[in-house]
Tab-separated table of C-alpha atoms in Angstrom:
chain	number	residue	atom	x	y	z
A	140	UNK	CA	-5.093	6.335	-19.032
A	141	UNK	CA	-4.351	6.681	-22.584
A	142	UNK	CA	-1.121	6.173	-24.482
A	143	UNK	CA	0.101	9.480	-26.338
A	144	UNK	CA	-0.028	7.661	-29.665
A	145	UNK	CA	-3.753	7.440	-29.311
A	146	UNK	CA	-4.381	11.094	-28.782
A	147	UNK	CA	-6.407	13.403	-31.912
A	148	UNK	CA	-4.654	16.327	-32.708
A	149	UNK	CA	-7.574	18.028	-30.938
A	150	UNK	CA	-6.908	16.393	-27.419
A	151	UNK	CA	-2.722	16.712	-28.134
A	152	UNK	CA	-3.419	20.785	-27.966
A	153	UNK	CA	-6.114	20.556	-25.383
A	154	UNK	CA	-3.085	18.884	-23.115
A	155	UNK	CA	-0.560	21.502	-24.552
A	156	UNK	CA	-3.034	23.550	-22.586
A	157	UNK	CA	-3.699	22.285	-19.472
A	158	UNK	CA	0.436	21.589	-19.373
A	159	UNK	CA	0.880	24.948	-19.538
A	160	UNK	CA	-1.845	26.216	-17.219
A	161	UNK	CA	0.099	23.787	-14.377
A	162	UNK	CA	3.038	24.655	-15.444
A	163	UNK	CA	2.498	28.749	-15.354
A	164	UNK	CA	0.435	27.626	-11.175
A	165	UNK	CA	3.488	25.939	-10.299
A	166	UNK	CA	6.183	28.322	-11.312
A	167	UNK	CA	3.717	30.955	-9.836
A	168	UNK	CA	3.813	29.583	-6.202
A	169	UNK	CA	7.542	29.012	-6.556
A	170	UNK	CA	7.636	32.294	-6.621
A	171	UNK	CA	4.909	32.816	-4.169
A	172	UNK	CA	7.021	30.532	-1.143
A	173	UNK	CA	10.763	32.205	-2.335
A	174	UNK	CA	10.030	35.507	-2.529
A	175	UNK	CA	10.572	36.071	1.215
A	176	UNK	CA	14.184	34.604	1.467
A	177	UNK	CA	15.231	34.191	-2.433
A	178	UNK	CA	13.476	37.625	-3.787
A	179	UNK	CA	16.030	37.159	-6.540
A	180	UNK	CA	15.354	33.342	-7.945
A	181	UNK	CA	10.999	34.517	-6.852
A	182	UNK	CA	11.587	37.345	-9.866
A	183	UNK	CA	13.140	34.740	-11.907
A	184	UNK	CA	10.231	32.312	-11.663
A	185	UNK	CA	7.410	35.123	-11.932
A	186	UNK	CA	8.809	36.147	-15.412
A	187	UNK	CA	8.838	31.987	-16.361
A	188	UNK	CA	5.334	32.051	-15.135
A	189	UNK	CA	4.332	34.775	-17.510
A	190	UNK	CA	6.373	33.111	-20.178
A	191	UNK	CA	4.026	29.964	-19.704
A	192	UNK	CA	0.628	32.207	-19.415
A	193	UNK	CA	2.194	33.688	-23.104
A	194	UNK	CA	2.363	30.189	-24.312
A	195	UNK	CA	-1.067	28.988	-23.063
A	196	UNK	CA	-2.464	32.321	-24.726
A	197	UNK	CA	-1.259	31.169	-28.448
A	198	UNK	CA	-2.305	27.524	-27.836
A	199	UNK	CA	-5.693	28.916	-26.423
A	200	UNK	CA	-6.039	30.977	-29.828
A	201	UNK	CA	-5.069	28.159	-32.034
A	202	UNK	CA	-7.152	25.397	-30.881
A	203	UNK	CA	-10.338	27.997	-30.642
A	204	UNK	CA	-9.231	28.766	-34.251
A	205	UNK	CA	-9.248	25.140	-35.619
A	206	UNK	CA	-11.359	23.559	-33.622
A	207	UNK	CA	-13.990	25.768	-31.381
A	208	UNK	CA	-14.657	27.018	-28.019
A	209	UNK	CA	-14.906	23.903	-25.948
A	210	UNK	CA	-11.482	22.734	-25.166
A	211	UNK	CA	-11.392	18.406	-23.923
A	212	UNK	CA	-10.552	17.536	-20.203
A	213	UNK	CA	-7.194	16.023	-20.477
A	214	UNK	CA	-4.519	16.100	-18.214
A	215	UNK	CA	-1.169	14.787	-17.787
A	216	UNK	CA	-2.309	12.100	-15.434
A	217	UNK	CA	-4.835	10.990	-18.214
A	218	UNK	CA	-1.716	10.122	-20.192
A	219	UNK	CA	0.959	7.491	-19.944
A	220	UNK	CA	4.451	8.311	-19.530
A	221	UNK	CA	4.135	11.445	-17.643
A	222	UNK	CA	5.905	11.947	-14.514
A	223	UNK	CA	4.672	11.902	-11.050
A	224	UNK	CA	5.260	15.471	-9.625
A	225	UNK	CA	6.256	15.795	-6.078
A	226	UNK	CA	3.967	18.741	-4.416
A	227	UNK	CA	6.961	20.528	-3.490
A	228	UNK	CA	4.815	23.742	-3.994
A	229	UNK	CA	2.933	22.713	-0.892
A	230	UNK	CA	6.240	22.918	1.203
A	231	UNK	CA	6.949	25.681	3.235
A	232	UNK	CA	9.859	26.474	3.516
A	233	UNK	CA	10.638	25.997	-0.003
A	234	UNK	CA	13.904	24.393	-0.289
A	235	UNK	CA	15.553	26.163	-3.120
A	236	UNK	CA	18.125	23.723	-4.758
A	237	UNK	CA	15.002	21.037	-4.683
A	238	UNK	CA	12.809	23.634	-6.529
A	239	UNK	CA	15.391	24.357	-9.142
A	240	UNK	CA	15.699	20.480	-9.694
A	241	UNK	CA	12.197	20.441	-10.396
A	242	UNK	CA	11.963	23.513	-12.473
A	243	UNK	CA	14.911	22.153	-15.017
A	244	UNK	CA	12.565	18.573	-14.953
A	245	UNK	CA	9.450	20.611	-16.126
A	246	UNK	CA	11.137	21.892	-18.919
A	247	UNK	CA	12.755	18.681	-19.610
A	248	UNK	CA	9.298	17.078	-19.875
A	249	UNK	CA	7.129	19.566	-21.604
A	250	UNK	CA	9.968	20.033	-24.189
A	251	UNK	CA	9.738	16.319	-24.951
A	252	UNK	CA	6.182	16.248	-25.452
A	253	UNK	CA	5.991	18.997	-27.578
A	254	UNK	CA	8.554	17.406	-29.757
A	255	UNK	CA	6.851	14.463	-30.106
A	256	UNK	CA	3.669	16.280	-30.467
A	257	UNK	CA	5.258	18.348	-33.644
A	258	UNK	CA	5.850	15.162	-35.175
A	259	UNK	CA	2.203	13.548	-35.177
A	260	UNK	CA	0.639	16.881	-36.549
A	261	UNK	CA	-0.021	17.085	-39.968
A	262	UNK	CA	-1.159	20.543	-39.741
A	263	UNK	CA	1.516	23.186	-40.887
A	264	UNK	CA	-0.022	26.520	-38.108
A	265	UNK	CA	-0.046	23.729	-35.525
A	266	UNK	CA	3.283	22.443	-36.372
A	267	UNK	CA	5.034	25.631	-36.932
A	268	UNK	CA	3.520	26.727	-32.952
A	269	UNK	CA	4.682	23.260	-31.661
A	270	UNK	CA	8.009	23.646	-32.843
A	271	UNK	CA	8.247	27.593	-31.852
A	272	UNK	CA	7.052	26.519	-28.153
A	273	UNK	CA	10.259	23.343	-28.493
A	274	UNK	CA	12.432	25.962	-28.824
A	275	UNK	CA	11.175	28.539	-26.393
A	276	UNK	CA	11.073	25.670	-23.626
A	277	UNK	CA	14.733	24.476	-24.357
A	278	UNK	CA	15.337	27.858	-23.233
A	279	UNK	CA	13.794	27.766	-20.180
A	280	UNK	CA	15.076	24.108	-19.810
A	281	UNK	CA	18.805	26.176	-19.940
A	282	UNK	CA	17.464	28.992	-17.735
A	283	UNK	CA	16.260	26.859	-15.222
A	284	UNK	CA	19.501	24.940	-14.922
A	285	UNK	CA	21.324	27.464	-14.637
A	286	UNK	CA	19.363	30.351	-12.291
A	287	UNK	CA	22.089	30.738	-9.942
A	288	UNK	CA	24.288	31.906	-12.490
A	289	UNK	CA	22.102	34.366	-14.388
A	290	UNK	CA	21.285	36.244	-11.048
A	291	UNK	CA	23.398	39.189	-10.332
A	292	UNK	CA	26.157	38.869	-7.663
A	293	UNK	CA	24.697	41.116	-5.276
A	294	UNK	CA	21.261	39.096	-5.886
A	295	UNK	CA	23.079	35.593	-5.380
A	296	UNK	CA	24.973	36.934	-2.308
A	297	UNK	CA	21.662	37.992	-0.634
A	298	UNK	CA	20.354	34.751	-1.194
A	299	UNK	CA	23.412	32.514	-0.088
A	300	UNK	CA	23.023	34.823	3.114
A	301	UNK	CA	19.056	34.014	3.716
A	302	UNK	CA	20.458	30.147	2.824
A	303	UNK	CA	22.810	30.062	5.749
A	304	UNK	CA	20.568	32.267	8.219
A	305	UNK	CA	17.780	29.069	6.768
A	306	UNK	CA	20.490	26.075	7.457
A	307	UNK	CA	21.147	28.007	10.823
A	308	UNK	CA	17.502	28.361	11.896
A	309	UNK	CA	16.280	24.778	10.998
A	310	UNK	CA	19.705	22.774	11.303
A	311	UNK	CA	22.082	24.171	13.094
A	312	UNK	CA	20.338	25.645	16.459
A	313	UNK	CA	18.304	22.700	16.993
A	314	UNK	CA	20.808	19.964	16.609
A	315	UNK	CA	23.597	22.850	18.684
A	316	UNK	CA	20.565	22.599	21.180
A	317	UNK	CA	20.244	19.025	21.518
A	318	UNK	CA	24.195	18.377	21.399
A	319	UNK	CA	25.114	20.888	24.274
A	320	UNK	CA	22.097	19.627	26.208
A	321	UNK	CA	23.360	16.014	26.091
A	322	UNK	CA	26.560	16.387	26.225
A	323	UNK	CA	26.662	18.668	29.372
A	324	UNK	CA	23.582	17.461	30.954
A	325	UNK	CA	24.687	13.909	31.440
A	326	UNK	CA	27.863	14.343	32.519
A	327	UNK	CA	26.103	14.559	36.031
A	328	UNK	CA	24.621	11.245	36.058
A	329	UNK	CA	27.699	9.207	34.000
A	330	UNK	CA	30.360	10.258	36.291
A	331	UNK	CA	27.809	10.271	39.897
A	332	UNK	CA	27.733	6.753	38.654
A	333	UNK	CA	31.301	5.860	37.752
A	334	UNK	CA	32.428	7.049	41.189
A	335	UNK	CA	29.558	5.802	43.293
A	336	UNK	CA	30.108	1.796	41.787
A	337	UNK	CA	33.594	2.206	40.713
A	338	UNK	CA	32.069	-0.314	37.709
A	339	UNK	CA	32.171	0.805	33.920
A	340	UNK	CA	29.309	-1.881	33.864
A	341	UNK	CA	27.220	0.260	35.939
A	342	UNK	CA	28.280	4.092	34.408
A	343	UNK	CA	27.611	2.509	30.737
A	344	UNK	CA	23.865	2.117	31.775
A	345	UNK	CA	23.419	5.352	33.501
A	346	UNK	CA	24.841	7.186	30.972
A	347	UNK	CA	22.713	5.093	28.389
A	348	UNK	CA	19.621	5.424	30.249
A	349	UNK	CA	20.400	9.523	30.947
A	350	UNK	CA	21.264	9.092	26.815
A	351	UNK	CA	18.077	7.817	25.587
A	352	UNK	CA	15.568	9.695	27.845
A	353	UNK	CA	17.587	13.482	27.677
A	354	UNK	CA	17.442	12.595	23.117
A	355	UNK	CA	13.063	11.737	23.953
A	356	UNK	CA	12.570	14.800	26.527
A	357	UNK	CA	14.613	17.239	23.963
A	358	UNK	CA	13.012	15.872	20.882
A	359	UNK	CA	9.532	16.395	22.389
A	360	UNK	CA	10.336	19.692	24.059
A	361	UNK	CA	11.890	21.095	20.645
A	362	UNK	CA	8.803	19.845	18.003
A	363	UNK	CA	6.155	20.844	20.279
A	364	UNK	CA	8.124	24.710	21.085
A	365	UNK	CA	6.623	26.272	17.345
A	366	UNK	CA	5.325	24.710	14.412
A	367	UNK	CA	7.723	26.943	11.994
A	368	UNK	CA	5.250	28.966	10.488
A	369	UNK	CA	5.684	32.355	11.847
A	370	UNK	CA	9.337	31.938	12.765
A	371	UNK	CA	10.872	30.223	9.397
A	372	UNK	CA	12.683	27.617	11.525
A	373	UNK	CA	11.431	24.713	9.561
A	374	UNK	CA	8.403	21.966	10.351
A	375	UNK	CA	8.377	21.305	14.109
A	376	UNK	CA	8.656	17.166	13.875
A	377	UNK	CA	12.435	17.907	11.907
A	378	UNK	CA	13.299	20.451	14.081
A	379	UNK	CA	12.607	17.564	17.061
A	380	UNK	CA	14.118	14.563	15.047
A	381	UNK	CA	17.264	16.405	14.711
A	382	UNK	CA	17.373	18.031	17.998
A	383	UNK	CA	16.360	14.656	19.966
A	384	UNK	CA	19.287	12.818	17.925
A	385	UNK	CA	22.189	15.290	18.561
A	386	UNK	CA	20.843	15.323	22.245
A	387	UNK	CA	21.492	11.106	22.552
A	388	UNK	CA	24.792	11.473	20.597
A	389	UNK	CA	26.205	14.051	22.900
A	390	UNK	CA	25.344	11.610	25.941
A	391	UNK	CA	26.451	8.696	23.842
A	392	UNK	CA	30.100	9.861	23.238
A	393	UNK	CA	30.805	10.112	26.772
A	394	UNK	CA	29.369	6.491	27.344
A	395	UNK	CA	30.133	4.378	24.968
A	396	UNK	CA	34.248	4.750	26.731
A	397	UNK	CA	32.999	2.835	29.952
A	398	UNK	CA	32.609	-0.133	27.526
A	399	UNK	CA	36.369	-0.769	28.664
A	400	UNK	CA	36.104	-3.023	31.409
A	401	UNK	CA	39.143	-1.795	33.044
A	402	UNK	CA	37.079	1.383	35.322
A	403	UNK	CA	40.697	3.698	35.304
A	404	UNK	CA	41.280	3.223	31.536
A	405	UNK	CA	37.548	3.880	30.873
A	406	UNK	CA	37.693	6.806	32.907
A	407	UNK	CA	40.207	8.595	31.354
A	408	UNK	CA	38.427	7.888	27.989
A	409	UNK	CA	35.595	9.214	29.144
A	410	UNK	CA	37.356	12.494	29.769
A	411	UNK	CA	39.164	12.719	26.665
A	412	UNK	CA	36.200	12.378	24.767
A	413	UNK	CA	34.041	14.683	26.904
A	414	UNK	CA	37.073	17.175	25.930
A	415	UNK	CA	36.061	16.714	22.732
A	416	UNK	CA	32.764	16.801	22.758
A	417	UNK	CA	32.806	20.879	24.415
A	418	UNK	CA	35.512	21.334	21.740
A	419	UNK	CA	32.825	20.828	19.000
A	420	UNK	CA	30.475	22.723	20.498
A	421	UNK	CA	32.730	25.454	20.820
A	422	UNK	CA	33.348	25.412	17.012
A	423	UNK	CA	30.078	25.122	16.339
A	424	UNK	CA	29.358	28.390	18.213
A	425	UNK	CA	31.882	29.897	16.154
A	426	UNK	CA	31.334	28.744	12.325
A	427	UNK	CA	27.771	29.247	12.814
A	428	UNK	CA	26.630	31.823	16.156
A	429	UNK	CA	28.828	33.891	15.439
A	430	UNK	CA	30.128	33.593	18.932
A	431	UNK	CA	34.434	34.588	19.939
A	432	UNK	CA	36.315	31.326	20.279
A	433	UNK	CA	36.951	32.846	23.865
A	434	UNK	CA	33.756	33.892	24.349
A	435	UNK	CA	32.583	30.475	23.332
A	436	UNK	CA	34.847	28.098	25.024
A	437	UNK	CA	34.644	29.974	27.938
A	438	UNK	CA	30.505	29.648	28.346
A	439	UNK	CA	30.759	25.869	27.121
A	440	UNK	CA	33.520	24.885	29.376
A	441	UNK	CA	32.720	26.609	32.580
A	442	UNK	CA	29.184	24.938	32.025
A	443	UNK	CA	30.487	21.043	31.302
A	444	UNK	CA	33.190	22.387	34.202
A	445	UNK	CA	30.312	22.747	36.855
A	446	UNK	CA	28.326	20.208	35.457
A	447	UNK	CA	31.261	17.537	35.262
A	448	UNK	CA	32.539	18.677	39.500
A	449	UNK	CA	28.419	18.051	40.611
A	450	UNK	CA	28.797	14.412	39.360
A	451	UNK	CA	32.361	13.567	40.917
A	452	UNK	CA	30.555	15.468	44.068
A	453	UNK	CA	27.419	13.627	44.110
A	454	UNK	CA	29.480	10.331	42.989
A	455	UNK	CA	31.459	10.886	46.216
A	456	UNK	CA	29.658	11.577	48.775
């Protein structure tokens, strides 16, 4: 790698060039992986990309001008004190707020150099363009900081929409999934147990046991269901992570009471908190399906209901 200082004035505008050809690839499959779900910010970064292919154009033009038609391979990883770029281009889905980031830290970066390129140059045409092209990109710096305030509020209300419908998809139904599955489906086992042995001791390791392996079998079962591509809910090995997790917790909350050595005490507990694990659920149907609070606590409850009388049955018998 060489150190900036080191560069010719022939090799500083041959990187000029290859910044901007990135730069104008990037923005372009920005664009390319929002223009689905963020149609507005996708416009946004397809006119920055053509901003950058205007830029590269008058470079292109100067250095052919002062120095010929072969233009040096140099690249930003040829030079020191560049940044590493994350490939978040290579992401699908896009996360927007992570792609704005890294749209302001472009700017940022090219701005720099072409400050401190404008300083080396003794040439006045390549000065003058250097310092044009400072200004220009502390515009787009400023632009792409602020994007979600220069769209129109119909635009930005589309895409907060298709960011919730997103959060819901990849987030919320997985992790709704995995918490209804283990907190309903091991009531069963817990309480069979609690009754059967009369032993907190003995509950607290069913319920563990029903814990761990429901969180593994959901986890699998959810990552292996669709990789994401075709239905936008996210890559498949989240989608399980999350799912698997909130599938443990559910079965953990209910658990973790028979701790209390005392078997009535831990019992009751056990209840209270299994009251408040359906009464999360039912929220969560709410705020994010859309679901009546009736409607919702109704189909949770009669579930954990029938769920919670097989293991007092079975626990009995």
């Amino acid at each position: 790698m060489k150190r900036f200082e080191e560069l010719t004035e022939r090799e500083v505008l041959a990187l000029a060039i290859s910044l901007e050809e990135e730069d104008e690839r990037v923005y372009a499959d920005f664009a390319e992986g929002l223009r689905q779900d963020y149609p507005g910010t996708a416009a946004m970064f397809e006119d920055m990309r053509e901003e950058e292919s205007g830029h590269r154009r008058r470079l292109l033009e100067l250095f052919q001008k002062k120095f010929g038609e072969h233009i040096p391979l140099i690249r930003r990883q040829d030079v020191r004190g560049f940044v590493e770029r994350p490939a978040l281009w290579l992401v699908r889905p896009l996360r927007i707020e992570a792609v704005r980031k890294e749209a302001s830290t472009m700017e940022v970066e090219t701005r720099r150099f072409y400050e401190k390129a404008a300083q080396r140059t003794q040439d006045v045409s390549m000065r003058q363009l250097l310092d044009d092209l400072v200004n220009e990109e502390r515009s787009h710096e400023t632009r792409a900081q602020e994007l979600d305030k220069q769209m129109p509020d119909s635009v930005k209300a589309d895409e907060e929409i298709a960011q919730r419908r997103l959060f819901v998809l990849q987030i919320v139904q997985p992790g709704l999934a995995g918490l209804m599955d283990g907190s309903v489906s091991t009531l069963a086992p817990v309480f069979a147990a609690a009754f059967a042995t009369q032993k907190s001791w003995d509950a607290f390791l069913v319920g563990l046991a029903a814990s761990a392996g429901a969180g593994i079998s959901m986890g699998f079962a959810e990552a292996l269901s669709d990789d994401g591509s075709l239905t936008g809910r996210g890559h498949p090995w989240v989608r399980g992570l999350i799912c698997g997790a909130m599938t443990a917790v559910g079965g953990i909350g209910h658990t973790l009471p028979f701790l209390i050595r005392d078997f009535r005490a831990a019992l009751w507990a056990a209840g209270a908190v299994v009251l408040v694990e359906l009464g999360v659920i039912t929220w969560i149907r709410h705020r994010y399906m859309d679901s009546p609070w009736v409607t919702a606590a109704l189909q949770v409850g009669l579930g954990g209901v029938l769920v919670f009388i097989t293991g007092v049955l079975i626990g009995n018998s």
